[in-house]
N, CA, C and O atoms as a DFTB+ gen file, in Angstrom:
392 C
 N C O
     1  1       2.513      20.491     -30.462
     2  2       2.278      21.553     -29.567
     3  2       1.276      21.245     -28.480
     4  3       1.021      22.043     -27.578
     5  1       0.700      20.017     -28.607
     6  2      -0.214      19.564     -27.550
     7  2       0.477      18.855     -26.460
     8  3       1.615      18.398     -26.574
     9  1      -0.255      18.776     -25.389
    10  2       0.363      17.939     -24.254
    11  2       0.512      16.440     -24.596
    12  3      -0.097      15.917     -25.529
    13  1       1.336      15.804     -23.804
    14  2       1.524      14.348     -23.993
    15  2       0.081      13.658     -23.841
    16  3      -0.897      14.344     -23.544
    17  1       0.000      12.488     -24.022
    18  2      -1.291      11.727     -23.861
    19  2      -1.752      11.816     -22.465
    20  3      -1.263      11.195     -21.521
    21  1      -2.811      12.706     -22.417
    22  2      -3.463      12.964     -21.060
    23  2      -4.937      12.695     -21.056
    24  3      -5.756      13.521     -21.460
    25  1      -5.250      11.505     -20.582
    26  2      -6.748      11.036     -20.718
    27  2      -7.665      11.992     -19.840
    28  3      -7.359      12.390     -18.715
    29  1      -8.749      12.277     -20.472
    30  2      -9.839      12.998     -19.752
    31  2     -10.748      11.976     -19.161
    32  3     -11.528      11.361     -19.888
    33  1     -10.687      11.768     -17.909
    34  2     -11.380      10.722     -17.220
    35  2     -12.823      11.247     -16.859
    36  3     -13.112      12.439     -16.753
    37  1     -13.681      10.196     -16.688
    38  2     -15.111      10.555     -16.310
    39  2     -15.886      11.209     -17.456
    40  3     -16.840      11.931     -17.168
    41  1     -15.558      11.018     -18.695
    42  2     -16.218      11.575     -19.792
    43  2     -17.257      10.651     -20.409
    44  3     -16.955       9.797     -21.243
    45  1     -18.451      10.848     -19.981
    46  2     -19.530      10.020     -20.464
    47  2     -20.083      10.388     -21.837
    48  3     -20.647       9.528     -22.513
    49  1     -19.951      11.536     -22.231
    50  2     -20.599      12.038     -23.497
    51  2     -19.827      11.678     -24.741
    52  3     -18.615      11.879     -24.828
    53  1     -20.560      11.136     -25.711
    54  2     -19.849      10.743     -26.952
    55  2     -19.866      11.954     -27.945
    56  3     -20.955      12.389     -28.320
    57  1     -18.750      12.486     -28.361
    58  2     -18.632      13.539     -29.314
    59  2     -18.731      13.019     -30.792
    60  3     -18.253      11.936     -31.129
    61  1     -19.381      13.859     -31.643
    62  2     -19.489      13.600     -33.007
    63  2     -20.542      14.445     -33.632
    64  3     -21.170      15.230     -32.922
    65  1     -20.780      14.346     -34.891
    66  2     -21.624      15.158     -35.615
    67  2     -23.015      15.316     -34.896
    68  3     -23.677      14.326     -34.582
    69  1     -23.421      16.587     -34.653
    70  2     -24.672      16.837     -33.979
    71  2     -24.726      16.566     -32.442
    72  3     -25.786      16.423     -31.831
    73  1     -23.483      16.508     -31.871
    74  2     -23.498      16.321     -30.370
    75  2     -23.757      17.611     -29.695
    76  3     -24.071      17.585     -28.505
    77  1     -23.661      18.729     -30.318
    78  2     -23.980      20.009     -29.657
    79  2     -22.705      20.825     -29.091
    80  3     -22.833      21.829     -28.389
    81  1     -21.514      20.302     -29.459
    82  2     -20.379      20.985     -29.111
    83  2     -19.648      21.395     -30.342
    84  3     -19.790      20.753     -31.383
    85  1     -18.822      22.503     -30.264
    86  2     -18.112      22.986     -31.397
    87  2     -17.084      22.034     -31.867
    88  3     -16.297      21.583     -31.036
    89  1     -17.004      21.685     -33.083
    90  2     -16.042      20.763     -33.622
    91  2     -14.902      21.639     -34.130
    92  3     -15.177      22.610     -34.834
    93  1     -13.662      21.361     -33.822
    94  2     -12.608      22.114     -34.237
    95  2     -11.525      21.226     -34.963
    96  3     -10.838      20.413     -34.344
    97  1     -11.424      21.439     -36.321
    98  2     -10.397      20.563     -36.882
    99  2      -9.026      20.929     -36.504
   100  3      -8.663      22.105     -36.510
   101  1      -8.225      19.922     -36.162
   102  2      -6.836      20.051     -35.545
   103  2      -5.925      19.073     -36.119
   104  3      -5.942      17.926     -35.673
   105  1      -5.106      19.407     -37.086
   106  2      -4.218      18.425     -37.706
   107  2      -4.900      17.258     -38.275
   108  3      -5.723      17.420     -39.176
   109  1      -4.595      15.987     -37.776
   110  2      -5.134      14.841     -38.255
   111  2      -6.337      14.302     -37.518
   112  3      -6.743      13.154     -37.698
   113  1      -6.938      15.222     -36.620
   114  2      -8.151      14.762     -35.824
   115  2      -9.166      16.004     -35.701
   116  3      -9.007      17.062     -36.310
   117  1     -10.164      15.744     -34.882
   118  2     -11.105      16.837     -34.594
   119  2     -11.178      16.945     -33.063
   120  3     -11.313      15.949     -32.352
   121  1     -11.085      18.163     -32.599
   122  2     -11.256      18.459     -31.252
   123  2     -12.636      18.921     -30.978
   124  3     -13.237      19.502     -31.882
   125  1     -13.213      18.726     -29.816
   126  2     -14.479      19.218     -29.414
   127  2     -14.336      20.116     -28.111
   128  3     -13.671      19.751     -27.141
   129  1     -15.025      21.333     -28.175
   130  2     -14.923      22.191     -27.044
   131  2     -15.951      21.737     -26.199
   132  3     -17.101      21.622     -26.623
   133  1     -15.609      21.444     -24.928
   134  2     -16.540      20.952     -23.933
   135  2     -15.969      21.225     -22.573
   136  3     -14.814      20.902     -22.295
   137  1     -16.800      21.840     -21.694
   138  2     -16.466      22.220     -20.341
   139  2     -15.202      23.085     -20.339
   140  3     -14.321      22.915     -19.496
   141  1     -15.129      24.033     -21.314
   142  2     -14.000      25.057     -21.147
   143  2     -12.631      24.590     -21.713
   144  3     -11.634      25.311     -21.684
   145  1     -12.648      23.348     -22.225
   146  2     -11.391      22.909     -22.878
   147  2     -11.660      22.026     -23.930
   148  3     -12.834      21.823     -24.238
   149  1     -10.659      21.416     -24.587
   150  2     -10.883      20.621     -25.852
   151  2     -10.447      19.180     -25.661
   152  3      -9.419      18.855     -25.067
   153  1     -11.345      18.318     -26.234
   154  2     -11.198      16.910     -26.078
   155  2     -10.996      16.278     -27.410
   156  3     -11.515      16.855     -28.366
   157  1     -10.311      15.164     -27.632
   158  2     -10.359      14.497     -28.810
   159  2     -10.400      12.962     -28.611
   160  3      -9.808      12.411     -27.683
   161  1     -11.051      12.381     -29.434
   162  2     -11.248      10.881     -29.357
   163  2     -10.003      10.117     -29.497
   164  3      -9.231      10.334     -30.431
   165  1      -9.772       9.176     -28.543
   166  2      -8.560       8.327     -28.752
   167  2      -8.849       6.900     -28.222
   168  3      -9.041       6.677     -27.026
   169  1      -8.868       5.972     -29.163
   170  2      -9.221       4.543     -28.778
   171  2     -10.618       4.524     -28.113
   172  3     -11.603       4.895     -28.751
   173  1     -10.706       4.102     -26.865
   174  2     -12.047       3.987     -26.168
   175  2     -12.313       5.075     -25.206
   176  3     -13.205       4.969     -24.365
   177  1     -11.528       6.163     -25.315
   178  2     -11.681       7.256     -24.293
   179  2     -11.327       8.633     -25.102
   180  3     -11.043       8.667     -26.299
   181  1     -11.394       9.743     -24.241
   182  2     -11.044      11.024     -24.788
   183  2      -9.828      11.521     -24.165
   184  3      -9.583      11.272     -22.985
   185  1      -9.026      12.238     -24.929
   186  2      -7.812      12.917     -24.349
   187  2      -8.067      14.421     -24.391
   188  3      -8.879      14.988     -25.123
   189  1      -7.205      15.017     -23.444
   190  2      -7.208      16.503     -23.482
   191  2      -6.412      16.832     -24.798
   192  3      -5.580      16.051     -25.260
   193  1      -6.709      17.983     -25.343
   194  2      -5.956      18.336     -26.542
   195  2      -5.702      19.897     -26.300
   196  3      -6.374      20.783     -26.829
   197  1      -4.758      20.080     -25.528
   198  2      -4.302      21.626     -25.112
   199  2      -2.919      21.837     -25.458
   200  3      -2.089      20.931     -25.525
   201  1      -2.671      23.182     -25.698
   202  2      -1.422      23.575     -26.018
   203  2      -0.407      23.350     -24.802
   204  3      -0.747      23.566     -23.639
   205  1       0.865      22.900     -25.161
   206  2       1.810      22.663     -24.077
   207  2       2.796      23.866     -23.818
   208  3       3.455      23.986     -22.785
   209  1       2.815      24.703     -24.834
   210  2       3.745      25.872     -24.640
   211  2       3.199      27.080     -25.433
   212  3       2.231      26.957     -26.184
   213  1       3.864      28.287     -25.242
   214  2       3.600      29.487     -25.818
   215  2       4.081      29.493     -27.285
   216  3       5.300      29.437     -27.452
   217  1       3.314      29.553     -28.319
   218  2       3.696      29.735     -29.734
   219  2       3.018      30.755     -30.383
   220  3       1.816      30.635     -30.624
   221  1       3.702      31.836     -30.724
   222  2       3.050      33.047     -31.356
   223  2       2.765      32.691     -32.790
   224  3       3.527      31.959     -33.422
   225  1       1.686      33.199     -33.299
   226  2       1.295      33.109     -34.640
   227  2       1.838      34.412     -35.338
   228  3       1.294      35.499     -35.141
   229  1       2.859      34.271     -36.108
   230  2       3.419      35.464     -36.737
   231  2       2.729      35.850     -37.925
   232  3       2.177      34.951     -38.560
   233  1       2.651      37.161     -38.389
   234  2       2.117      37.697     -39.573
   235  2       0.561      37.591     -39.569
   236  3      -0.046      37.416     -40.625
   237  1      -0.045      37.694     -38.429
   238  2      -1.561      37.606     -38.279
   239  2      -2.027      39.087     -38.294
   240  3      -1.903      39.758     -37.269
   241  1      -2.554      39.612     -39.411
   242  2      -2.957      40.897     -39.497
   243  2      -4.449      41.071     -39.098
   244  3      -4.866      42.195     -38.818
   245  1      -5.219      40.042     -39.066
   246  2      -6.702      40.108     -38.823
   247  2      -6.940      40.173     -37.335
   248  3      -6.364      39.414     -36.555
   249  1      -7.796      41.093     -36.961
   250  2      -8.190      41.201     -35.545
   251  2      -9.394      40.386     -35.259
   252  3     -10.406      40.605     -35.925
   253  1      -9.400      39.448     -34.323
   254  2     -10.522      38.515     -33.928
   255  2     -11.369      39.300     -32.902
   256  3     -10.844      40.094     -32.122
   257  1     -12.661      39.060     -32.926
   258  2     -13.620      39.586     -31.939
   259  2     -15.076      39.292     -32.427
   260  3     -15.280      38.567     -33.401
   261  1     -15.996      39.833     -31.771
   262  2     -17.362      39.616     -32.060
   263  2     -17.619      40.176     -33.512
   264  3     -17.297      41.330     -33.794
   265  1     -18.193      39.348     -34.401
   266  2     -18.511      39.702     -35.696
   267  2     -17.392      39.566     -36.672
   268  3     -17.583      40.002     -37.807
   269  1     -16.192      38.989     -36.360
   270  2     -15.124      38.935     -37.252
   271  2     -15.225      37.885     -38.293
   272  3     -14.413      37.868     -39.218
   273  1     -16.205      36.980     -38.194
   274  2     -16.537      35.955     -39.264
   275  2     -15.749      34.643     -38.889
   276  3     -15.761      33.727     -39.710
   277  1     -15.130      34.505     -37.818
   278  2     -14.536      33.214     -37.465
   279  2     -15.292      32.593     -36.233
   280  3     -15.843      33.340     -35.424
   281  1     -15.317      31.326     -36.101
   282  2     -16.007      30.633     -35.013
   283  2     -15.263      30.904     -33.734
   284  3     -14.052      30.710     -33.632
   285  1     -16.028      31.360     -32.757
   286  2     -15.418      31.597     -31.405
   287  2     -15.662      30.341     -30.565
   288  3     -16.727      29.724     -30.570
   289  1     -14.545      30.004     -29.815
   290  2     -14.575      28.804     -29.036
   291  2     -14.179      29.166     -27.559
   292  3     -13.022      29.509     -27.313
   293  1     -15.059      29.097     -26.653
   294  2     -14.723      29.435     -25.209
   295  2     -13.715      28.436     -24.827
   296  3     -13.868      27.249     -25.115
   297  1     -12.627      28.901     -24.148
   298  2     -11.381      27.993     -23.805
   299  2     -10.861      28.588     -22.512
   300  3     -10.152      29.594     -22.484
   301  1     -11.243      27.930     -21.473
   302  2     -10.854      28.477     -20.090
   303  2     -11.175      29.771     -19.838
   304  3     -12.358      30.112     -19.837
   305  1     -10.133      30.692     -19.584
   306  2     -10.465      32.111     -19.297
   307  2     -10.480      33.059     -20.447
   308  3     -10.519      34.277     -20.274
   309  1     -10.447      32.483     -21.650
   310  2     -10.433      33.373     -22.873
   311  2     -11.175      32.694     -23.936
   312  3     -11.681      31.593     -23.722
   313  1     -11.277      33.310     -25.125
   314  2     -11.887      32.837     -26.304
   315  2     -10.850      32.562     -27.336
   316  3      -9.959      33.390     -27.525
   317  1     -10.911      31.373     -28.065
   318  2     -10.069      31.100     -29.212
   319  2     -10.969      31.336     -30.395
   320  3     -12.198      31.275     -30.347
   321  1     -10.233      31.617     -31.487
   322  2     -11.004      31.828     -32.857
   323  2     -10.418      30.784     -33.840
   324  3      -9.203      30.608     -33.927
   325  1     -11.285      30.128     -34.544
   326  2     -10.856      29.159     -35.516
   327  2     -10.448      29.954     -36.807
   328  3     -11.326      30.613     -37.363
   329  1      -9.272      29.939     -37.281
   330  2      -8.808      30.565     -38.342
   331  2      -7.682      29.776     -39.180
   332  3      -6.642      29.401     -38.639
   333  1      -7.948      29.562     -40.461
   334  2      -6.998      28.904     -41.301
   335  2      -6.833      27.457     -40.798
   336  3      -5.757      26.903     -41.025
   337  1      -7.762      26.822     -40.162
   338  2      -7.558      25.392     -39.766
   339  2      -6.988      25.246     -38.329
   340  3      -6.698      24.118     -37.931
   341  1      -6.809      26.361     -37.505
   342  2      -6.284      26.136     -36.240
   343  2      -6.885      27.324     -35.400
   344  3      -7.588      28.229     -35.849
   345  1      -6.476      27.151     -34.084
   346  2      -7.193      28.200     -33.153
   347  2      -6.203      29.272     -32.781
   348  3      -5.017      28.986     -32.611
   349  1      -6.647      30.462     -32.654
   350  2      -5.800      31.650     -32.375
   351  2      -6.427      32.231     -30.981
   352  3      -7.640      32.352     -30.812
   353  1      -5.529      32.544     -30.092
   354  2      -5.985      33.238     -28.885
   355  2      -5.232      34.551     -28.676
   356  3      -4.003      34.500     -28.721
   357  1      -5.805      35.663     -28.462
   358  2      -5.192      36.922     -28.130
   359  2      -4.314      36.913     -27.063
   360  3      -4.711      36.444     -25.996
   361  1      -3.020      37.413     -27.176
   362  2      -2.040      37.323     -26.089
   363  2      -1.234      38.579     -26.258
   364  3      -0.432      38.583     -27.192
   365  1      -1.321      39.635     -25.506
   366  2      -0.647      40.974     -25.470
   367  2      -1.020      41.565     -26.875
   368  3      -2.162      41.820     -27.257
   369  1       0.216      41.748     -27.619
   370  2      -0.005      42.401     -28.886
   371  2       0.012      41.480     -30.136
   372  3       0.203      41.928     -31.266
   373  1      -0.190      40.219     -29.878
   374  2      -0.147      39.253     -30.937
   375  2      -1.133      38.128     -30.666
   376  3      -1.816      38.216     -29.646
   377  1      -1.296      36.975     -31.548
   378  2      -2.079      35.951     -31.344
   379  2      -1.217      34.596     -31.215
   380  3      -0.226      34.379     -31.913
   381  1      -1.692      33.749     -30.282
   382  2      -0.884      32.513     -30.051
   383  2      -1.577      31.401     -30.692
   384  3      -2.807      31.409     -30.742
   385  1      -0.863      30.406     -31.206
   386  2      -1.381      29.197     -31.772
   387  2      -1.991      28.345     -30.575
   388  3      -1.382      28.250     -29.509
   389  1      -3.140      27.768     -30.779
   390  2      -3.607      26.801     -29.694
   391  2      -3.994      25.556     -30.346
   392  3      -4.410      24.611     -29.675
């Protein structure tokens, strides 16, 4: 569900434990929220790790928001919430997988 290999150029900051950015477990790697989007380490650089399409998360009864107990990650023009090992974003009357 992420974009094809898209390198994030001009990224001088090294992400890792204690780097000051939110770490988001994502499948077999960790993304870092930085500058309104997500980066992942790949070889000697960082790649963008963004959704490529619209994928609704079915059966999501929990409403995310301030005080919901899940980590909020600013992401472009909205906020994602880390829930069950992935990111959810409010979209109309449901949540999308990010």
